[in-house]
Coordinates of C-alpha atoms and ligand atoms in Angstrom, one line a residue:
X1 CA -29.6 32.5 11.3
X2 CA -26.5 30.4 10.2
X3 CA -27.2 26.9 8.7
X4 CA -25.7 24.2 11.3
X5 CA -24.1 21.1 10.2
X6 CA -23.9 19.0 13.3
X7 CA -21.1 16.6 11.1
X8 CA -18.7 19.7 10.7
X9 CA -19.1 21.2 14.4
X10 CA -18.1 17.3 15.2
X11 CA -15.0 17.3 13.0
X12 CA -14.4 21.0 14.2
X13 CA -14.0 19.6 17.7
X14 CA -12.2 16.4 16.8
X15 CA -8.2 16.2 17.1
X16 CA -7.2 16.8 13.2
X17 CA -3.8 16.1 11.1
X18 CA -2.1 16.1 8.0
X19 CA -0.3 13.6 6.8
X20 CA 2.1 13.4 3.6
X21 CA 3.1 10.2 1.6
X22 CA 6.4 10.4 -0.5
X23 CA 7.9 6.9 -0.4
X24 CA 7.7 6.2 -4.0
X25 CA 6.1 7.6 -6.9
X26 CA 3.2 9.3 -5.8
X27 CA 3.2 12.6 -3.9
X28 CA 0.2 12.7 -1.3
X29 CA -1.3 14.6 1.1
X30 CA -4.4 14.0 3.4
X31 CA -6.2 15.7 6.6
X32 CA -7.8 13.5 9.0
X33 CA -10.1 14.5 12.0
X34 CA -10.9 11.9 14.5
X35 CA -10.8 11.0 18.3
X36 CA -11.3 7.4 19.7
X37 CA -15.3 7.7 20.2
X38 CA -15.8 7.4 16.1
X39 CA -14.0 6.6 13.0
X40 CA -11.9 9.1 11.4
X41 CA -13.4 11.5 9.0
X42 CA -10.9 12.4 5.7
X43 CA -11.6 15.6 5.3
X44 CA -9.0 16.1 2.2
X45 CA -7.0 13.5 0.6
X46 CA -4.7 15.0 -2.1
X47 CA -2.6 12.5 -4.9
X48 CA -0.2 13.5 -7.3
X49 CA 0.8 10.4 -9.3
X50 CA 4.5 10.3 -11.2
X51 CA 3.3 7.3 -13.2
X52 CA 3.2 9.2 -16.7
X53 CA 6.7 10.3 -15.8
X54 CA 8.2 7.2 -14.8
X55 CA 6.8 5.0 -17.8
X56 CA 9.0 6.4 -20.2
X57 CA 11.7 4.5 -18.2
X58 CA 9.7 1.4 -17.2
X59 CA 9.9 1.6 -13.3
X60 CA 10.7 4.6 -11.0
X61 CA 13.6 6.8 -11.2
X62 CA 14.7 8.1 -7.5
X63 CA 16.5 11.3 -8.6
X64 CA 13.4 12.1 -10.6
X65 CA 10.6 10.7 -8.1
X66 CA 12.1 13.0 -4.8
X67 CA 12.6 16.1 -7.6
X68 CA 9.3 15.7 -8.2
X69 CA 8.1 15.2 -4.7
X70 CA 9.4 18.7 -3.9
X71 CA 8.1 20.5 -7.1
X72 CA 4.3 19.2 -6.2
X73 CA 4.5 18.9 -2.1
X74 CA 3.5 22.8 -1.3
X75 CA 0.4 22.9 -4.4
X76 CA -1.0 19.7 -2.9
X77 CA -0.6 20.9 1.4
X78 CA -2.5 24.0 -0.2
X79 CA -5.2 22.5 -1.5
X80 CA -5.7 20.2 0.9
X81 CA -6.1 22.9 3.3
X82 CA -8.5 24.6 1.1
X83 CA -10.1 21.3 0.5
X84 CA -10.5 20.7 4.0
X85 CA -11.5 24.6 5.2
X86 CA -8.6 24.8 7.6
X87 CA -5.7 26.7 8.0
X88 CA -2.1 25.2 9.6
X89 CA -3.2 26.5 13.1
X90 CA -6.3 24.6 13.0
X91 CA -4.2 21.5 13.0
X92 CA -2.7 19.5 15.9
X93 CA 0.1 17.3 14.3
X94 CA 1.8 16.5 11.2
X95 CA 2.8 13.4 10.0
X96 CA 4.8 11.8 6.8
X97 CA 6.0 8.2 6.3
X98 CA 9.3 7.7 7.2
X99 CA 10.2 4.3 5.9
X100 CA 10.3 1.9 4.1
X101 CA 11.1 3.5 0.3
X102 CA 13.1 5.6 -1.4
X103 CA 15.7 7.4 0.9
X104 CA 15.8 10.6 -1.2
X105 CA 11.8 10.4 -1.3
X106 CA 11.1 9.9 2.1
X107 CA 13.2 12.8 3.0
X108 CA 11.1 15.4 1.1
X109 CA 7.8 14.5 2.9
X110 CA 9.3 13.9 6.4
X111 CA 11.3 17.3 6.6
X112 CA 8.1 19.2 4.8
X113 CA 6.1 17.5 8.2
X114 CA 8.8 18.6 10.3
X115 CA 9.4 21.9 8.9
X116 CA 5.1 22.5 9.7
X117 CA 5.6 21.1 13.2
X118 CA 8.6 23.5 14.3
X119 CA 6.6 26.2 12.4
X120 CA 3.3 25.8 14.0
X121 CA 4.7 24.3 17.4
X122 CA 2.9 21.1 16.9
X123 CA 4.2 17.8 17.1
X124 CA 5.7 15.4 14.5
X125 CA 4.6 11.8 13.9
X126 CA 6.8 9.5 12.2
X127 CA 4.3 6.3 10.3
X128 CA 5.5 3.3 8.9
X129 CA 4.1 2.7 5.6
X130 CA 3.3 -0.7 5.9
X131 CA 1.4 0.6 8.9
X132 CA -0.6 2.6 6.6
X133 CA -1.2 -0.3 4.4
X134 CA -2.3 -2.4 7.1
X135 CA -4.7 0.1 8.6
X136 CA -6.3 1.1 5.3
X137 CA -8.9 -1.3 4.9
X138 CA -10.1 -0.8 8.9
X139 CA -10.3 3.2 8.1
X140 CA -13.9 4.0 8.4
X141 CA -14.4 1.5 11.1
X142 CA -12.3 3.1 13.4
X143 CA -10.8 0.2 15.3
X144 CA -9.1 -2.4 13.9
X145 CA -10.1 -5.9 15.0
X146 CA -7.8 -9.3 15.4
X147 CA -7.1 -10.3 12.0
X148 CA -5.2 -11.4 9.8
X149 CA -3.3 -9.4 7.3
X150 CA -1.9 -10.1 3.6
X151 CA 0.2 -7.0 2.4
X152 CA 0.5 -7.2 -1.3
X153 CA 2.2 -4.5 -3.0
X154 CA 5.0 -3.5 -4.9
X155 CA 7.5 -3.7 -2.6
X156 CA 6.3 -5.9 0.1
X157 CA 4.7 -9.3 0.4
X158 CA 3.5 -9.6 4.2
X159 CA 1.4 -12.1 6.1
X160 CA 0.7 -10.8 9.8
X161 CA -1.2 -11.8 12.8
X162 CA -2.4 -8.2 13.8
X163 CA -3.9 -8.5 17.6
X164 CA -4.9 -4.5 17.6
X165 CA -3.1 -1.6 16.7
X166 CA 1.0 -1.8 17.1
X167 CA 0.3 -5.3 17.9
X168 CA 2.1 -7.3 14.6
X169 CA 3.9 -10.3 14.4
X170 CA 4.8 -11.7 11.2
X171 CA 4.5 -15.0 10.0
X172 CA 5.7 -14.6 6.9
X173 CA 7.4 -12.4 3.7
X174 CA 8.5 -13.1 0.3
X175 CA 11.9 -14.5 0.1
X176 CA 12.9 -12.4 -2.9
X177 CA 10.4 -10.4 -5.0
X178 CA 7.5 -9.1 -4.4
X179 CA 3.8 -10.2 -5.7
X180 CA 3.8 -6.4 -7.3
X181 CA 6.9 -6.4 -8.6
X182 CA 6.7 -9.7 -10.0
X183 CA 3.6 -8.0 -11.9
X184 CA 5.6 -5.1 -13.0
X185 CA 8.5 -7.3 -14.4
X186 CA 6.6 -9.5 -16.1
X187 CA 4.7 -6.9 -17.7
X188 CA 7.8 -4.7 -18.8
X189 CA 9.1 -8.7 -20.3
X190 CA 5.8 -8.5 -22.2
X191 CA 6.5 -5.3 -23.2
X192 CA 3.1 -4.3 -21.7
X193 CA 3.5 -0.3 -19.9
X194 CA 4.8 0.6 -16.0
X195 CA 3.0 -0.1 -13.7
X196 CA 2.4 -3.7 -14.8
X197 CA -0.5 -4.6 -12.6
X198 CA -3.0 -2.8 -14.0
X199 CA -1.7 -3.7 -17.5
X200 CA -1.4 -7.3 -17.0
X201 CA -4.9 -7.4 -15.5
X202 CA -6.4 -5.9 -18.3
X203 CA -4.6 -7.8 -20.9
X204 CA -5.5 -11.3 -18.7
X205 CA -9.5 -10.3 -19.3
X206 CA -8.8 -11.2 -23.0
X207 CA -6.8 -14.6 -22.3
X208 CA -7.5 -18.4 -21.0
X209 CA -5.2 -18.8 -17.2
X210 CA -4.8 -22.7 -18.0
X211 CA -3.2 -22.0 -21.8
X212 CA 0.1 -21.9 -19.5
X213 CA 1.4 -23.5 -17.0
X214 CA 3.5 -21.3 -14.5
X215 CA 4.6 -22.6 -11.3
X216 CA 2.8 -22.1 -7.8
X217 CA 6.1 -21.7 -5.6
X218 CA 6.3 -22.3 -2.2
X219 CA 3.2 -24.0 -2.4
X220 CA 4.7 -27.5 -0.5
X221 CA 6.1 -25.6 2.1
X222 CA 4.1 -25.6 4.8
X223 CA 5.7 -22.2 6.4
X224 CA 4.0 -18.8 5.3
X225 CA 6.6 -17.7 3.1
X226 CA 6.4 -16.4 -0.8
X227 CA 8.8 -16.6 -3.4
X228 CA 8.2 -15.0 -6.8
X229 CA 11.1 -14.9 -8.8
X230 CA 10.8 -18.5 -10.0
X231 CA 7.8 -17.0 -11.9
X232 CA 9.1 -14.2 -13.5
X233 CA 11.5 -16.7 -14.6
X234 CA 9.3 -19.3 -16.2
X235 CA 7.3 -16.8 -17.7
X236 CA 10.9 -15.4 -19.3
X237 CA 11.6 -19.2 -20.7
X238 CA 8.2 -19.9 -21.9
X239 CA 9.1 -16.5 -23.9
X240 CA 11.8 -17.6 -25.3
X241 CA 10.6 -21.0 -26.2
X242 CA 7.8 -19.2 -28.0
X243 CA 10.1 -16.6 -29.8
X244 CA 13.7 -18.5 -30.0
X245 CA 15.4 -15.1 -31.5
X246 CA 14.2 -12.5 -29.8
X247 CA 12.4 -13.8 -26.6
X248 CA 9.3 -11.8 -27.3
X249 CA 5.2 -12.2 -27.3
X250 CA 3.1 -12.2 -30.4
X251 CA 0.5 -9.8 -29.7
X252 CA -2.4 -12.8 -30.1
X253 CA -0.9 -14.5 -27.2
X254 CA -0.5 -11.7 -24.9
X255 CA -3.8 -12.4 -23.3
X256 CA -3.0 -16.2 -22.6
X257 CA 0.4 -14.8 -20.9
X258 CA -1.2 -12.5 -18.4
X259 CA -4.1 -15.0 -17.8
X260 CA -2.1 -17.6 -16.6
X261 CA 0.6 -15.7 -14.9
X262 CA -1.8 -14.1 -13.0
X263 CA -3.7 -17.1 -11.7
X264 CA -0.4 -18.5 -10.7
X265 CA 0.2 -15.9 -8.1
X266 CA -3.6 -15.4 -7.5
X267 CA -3.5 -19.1 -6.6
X268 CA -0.3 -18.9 -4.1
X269 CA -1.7 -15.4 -2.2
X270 CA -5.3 -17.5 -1.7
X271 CA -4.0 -20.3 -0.7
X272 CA -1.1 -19.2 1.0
X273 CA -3.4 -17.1 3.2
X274 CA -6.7 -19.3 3.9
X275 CA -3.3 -21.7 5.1
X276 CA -2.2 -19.2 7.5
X277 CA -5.8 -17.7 8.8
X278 CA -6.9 -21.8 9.9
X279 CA -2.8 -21.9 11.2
X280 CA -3.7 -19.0 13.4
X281 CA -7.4 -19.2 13.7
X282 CA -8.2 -15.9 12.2
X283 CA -12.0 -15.2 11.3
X284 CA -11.4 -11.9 10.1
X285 CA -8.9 -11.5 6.8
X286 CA -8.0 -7.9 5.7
X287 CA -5.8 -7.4 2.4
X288 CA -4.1 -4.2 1.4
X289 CA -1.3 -2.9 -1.1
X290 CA -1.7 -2.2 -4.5
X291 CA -2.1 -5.6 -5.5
X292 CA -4.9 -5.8 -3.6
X293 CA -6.6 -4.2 -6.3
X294 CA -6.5 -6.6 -8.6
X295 CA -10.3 -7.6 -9.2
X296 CA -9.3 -11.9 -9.9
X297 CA -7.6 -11.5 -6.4
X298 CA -10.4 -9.8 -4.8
X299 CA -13.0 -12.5 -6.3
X300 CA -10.8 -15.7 -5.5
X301 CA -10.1 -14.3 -2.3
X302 CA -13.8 -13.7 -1.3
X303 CA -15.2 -16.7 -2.8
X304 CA -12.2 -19.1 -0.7
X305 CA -12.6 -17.5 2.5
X306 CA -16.4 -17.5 2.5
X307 CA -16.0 -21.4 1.5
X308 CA -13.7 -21.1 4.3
X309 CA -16.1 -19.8 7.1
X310 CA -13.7 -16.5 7.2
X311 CA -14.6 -12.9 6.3
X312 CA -12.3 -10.5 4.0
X313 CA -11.8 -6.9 4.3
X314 CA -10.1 -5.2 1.4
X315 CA -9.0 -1.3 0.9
X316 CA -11.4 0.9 -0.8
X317 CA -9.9 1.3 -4.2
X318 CA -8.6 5.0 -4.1
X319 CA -6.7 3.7 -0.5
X320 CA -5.1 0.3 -2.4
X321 CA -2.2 2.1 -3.7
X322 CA -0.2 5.0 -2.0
X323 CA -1.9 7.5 -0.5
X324 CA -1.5 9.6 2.5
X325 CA -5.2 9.0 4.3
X326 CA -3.7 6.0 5.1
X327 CA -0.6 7.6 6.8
X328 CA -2.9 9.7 8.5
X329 CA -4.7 7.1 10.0
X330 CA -1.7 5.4 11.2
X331 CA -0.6 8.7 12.6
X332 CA -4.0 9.5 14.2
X333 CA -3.6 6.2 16.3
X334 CA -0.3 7.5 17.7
X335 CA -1.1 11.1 18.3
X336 CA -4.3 9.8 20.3
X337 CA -1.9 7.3 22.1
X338 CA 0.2 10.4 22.5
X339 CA 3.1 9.1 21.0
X340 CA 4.8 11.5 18.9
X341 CA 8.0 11.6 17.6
X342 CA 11.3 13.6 18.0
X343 CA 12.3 16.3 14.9
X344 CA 15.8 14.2 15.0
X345 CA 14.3 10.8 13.7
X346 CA 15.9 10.3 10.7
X347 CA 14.1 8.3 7.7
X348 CA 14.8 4.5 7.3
X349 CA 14.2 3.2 3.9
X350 CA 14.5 -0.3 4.7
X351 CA 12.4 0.2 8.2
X352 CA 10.3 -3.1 9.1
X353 CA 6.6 -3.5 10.2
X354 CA 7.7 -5.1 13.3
X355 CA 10.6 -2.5 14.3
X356 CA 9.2 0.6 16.5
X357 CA 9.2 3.6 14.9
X358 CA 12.4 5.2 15.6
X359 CA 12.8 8.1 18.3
X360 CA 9.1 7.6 19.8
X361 CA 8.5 9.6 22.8
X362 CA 5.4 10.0 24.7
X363 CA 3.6 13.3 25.3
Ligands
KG4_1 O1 1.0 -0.2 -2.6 P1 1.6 0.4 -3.9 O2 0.9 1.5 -4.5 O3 3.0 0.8 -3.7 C1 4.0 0.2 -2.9 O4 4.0 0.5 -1.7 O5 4.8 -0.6 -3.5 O6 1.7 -0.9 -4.9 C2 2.1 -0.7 -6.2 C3 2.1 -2.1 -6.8 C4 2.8 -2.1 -8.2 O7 3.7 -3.2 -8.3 C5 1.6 -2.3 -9.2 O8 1.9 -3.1 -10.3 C6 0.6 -3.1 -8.3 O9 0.8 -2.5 -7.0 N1 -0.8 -3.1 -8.7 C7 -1.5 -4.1 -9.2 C8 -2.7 -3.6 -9.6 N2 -2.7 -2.3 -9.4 C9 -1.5 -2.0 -8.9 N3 -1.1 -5.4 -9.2 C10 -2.1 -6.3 -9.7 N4 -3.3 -5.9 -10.2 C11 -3.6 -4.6 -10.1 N5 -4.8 -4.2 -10.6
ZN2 ZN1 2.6 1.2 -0.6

């Protein structure tokens, strides 16, 4: 007699899609079975990271990151597949992120979906990215509660009052760079390697955050906007105050540098969002974006919200940065809503959480 595994016969039954992520730098593809009685099960979640390629510049490339997208998009869709045991027909939509990003990016992973859906007759999903973000720390609950959410990542610096799914409205955005890219200029300033979270974190472990003083901007303000580009700056004179000629770090005070820069913008996203969650009388807090995993963030976070009375949800790890679980389970939540999206949508790099996703129709 055959071996029975009651959790595969579930997922066998359970509405399933694959979803691709090429916004930026990393290729992704994932297959997600779920219906609205149980959280979603990944069944495959592929990544093919450009970050060795793009170092060599110091941020991403487009030309590079969408020729690279479409040399790596067919290996990953096949091994997801294998990964997951299925074959195309055993799926019932595909999915890619459509905006915001790199226009030339985008493209590759929306008209690979769109090509699968004309081929196998099954419909398209368009997702929001920042969707996927938002979702990703809710994804093996299943539902996502009221909450409030901070987006963090290298693009995008969100607060937003989230009353369910496609229920956003945002209360507030950085007013100029982002909290990730504020980490990935000052790192390339420091001379420390692309992307410049990771590095700047590690470097911090080794320093003291009060031997500087940066400033905590927008911190007066009583709105919930972010501004980060006074940072980077001060961190740019304090350079050249240290190093008149050439505006540079000695290697002993590298540590001190990353310390203190990040507490500065640890200090502004903890604040700036225990501010907004008593403004709107959020008990739940969910954070998500790359940024969000940064390990002083997650602690400062934790510790000010249970102070606080409030609870935080972050992202698992592997779903902080891009991936395309995440996409799925944004497109999951439309394709069981039955919205699906028409093969003329075009991509919209600059595409806003609280804009529908363009060309919806319902099925
Ligand atoms: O969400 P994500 O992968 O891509 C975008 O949608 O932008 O975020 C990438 C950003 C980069 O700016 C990177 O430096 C930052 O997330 N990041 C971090 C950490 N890991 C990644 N920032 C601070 N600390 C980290 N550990
Ligand atoms: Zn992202």
């Amino acid at each position: 007699m055959l071996a029975r595994h009651p959790a595969r016969e579930k997922a066998g039954r359970m509405p399933k899609l694959l979803a691709i992520e090429s916004s930026c730098d990393e290729t992704a593809v994932a297959i997600l079975a779920g219906d609205p009685s149980a959280p979603p099960r990944i069944l495959a979640s592929e990544i093919s990271s450009q970050v060795a390629l793009h170092q060599a510049y110091g941020g991403v490339v487009p030309e590079l990151a969408s020729r690279n997208h479409s040399m790596h998009l067919r290996a990953l869709i096949e091994r997801a597949l294998d990964q997951a045991g299925r074959s195309l027909h055993d799926l019932d939509a595909f999915a890619a992120t459509t905006g915001p990003g790199l226009a030339s990016s985008l493209l590759v992973g929306s008209t690979a979906a769109k090509a699968l859906a004309l081929a196998t007759g099954k419909p398209f999903i368009a997702v929001n990215h920042l969707e996927g973000h938002l979702f990703s720390p809710f994804i093996d609950q299943g539902t996502i509660p009221p909450h409030l959410a901070l987006i963090v990542s290298g693009g995008h610096t969100l607060l937003l009052a989230v009353s369910g799914a496609n229920h956003y409205q945002l209360l507030g955005r950085t007013l100029d760079d982002a909290a990730g890219e504020a980490f990935d200029k000052v790192a390339k300033m420091l001379g420390l390697p692309y992307p410049g979270g990771p590095a700047i974190e590690r470097t911090a472990l080794t320093g003291r955050p009060e031997a500087f003083h940066f400033p905590r901007s927008m911190l007066q303000d009583r709105g919930h906007d972010f501004s980060f580009s006074g940072l980077k700056t001060a961190v740019l004179y304090t350079l050249k105050d240290l190093d008149p000629e050439h505006g540079a770090a000695h290697e002993s005070q590298l540590g001190d540098l990353c310390a203190a820069f990040q507490q500065a913008v640890v200090d502004v996203l903890v604040t700036k969002t225990l501010r907004a969650a008593a403004a709107t009388d959020h008990q739940v807090i969910a954070v998500s974006g790359g940024v969000s995993m940064n390990q002083a963030l997650r602690a400062q976070l934790d510790h000010a919200a249970s102070a606080a009375g409030r609870t935080v949800h972050f992202a698992k790890p592997s779903l902080c940065t891009d991936n395309a679980a995440m996409i799925a389970s944004a497109a999951l939540q439309r394709h069981l809503a039955g919205q699906h999206t028409s093969l003329d949508a075009e991509i919209d790099p600059n595409l806003a959480l609280t804009e529908p996703t363009s060309s919806l129709r319902h099925s």
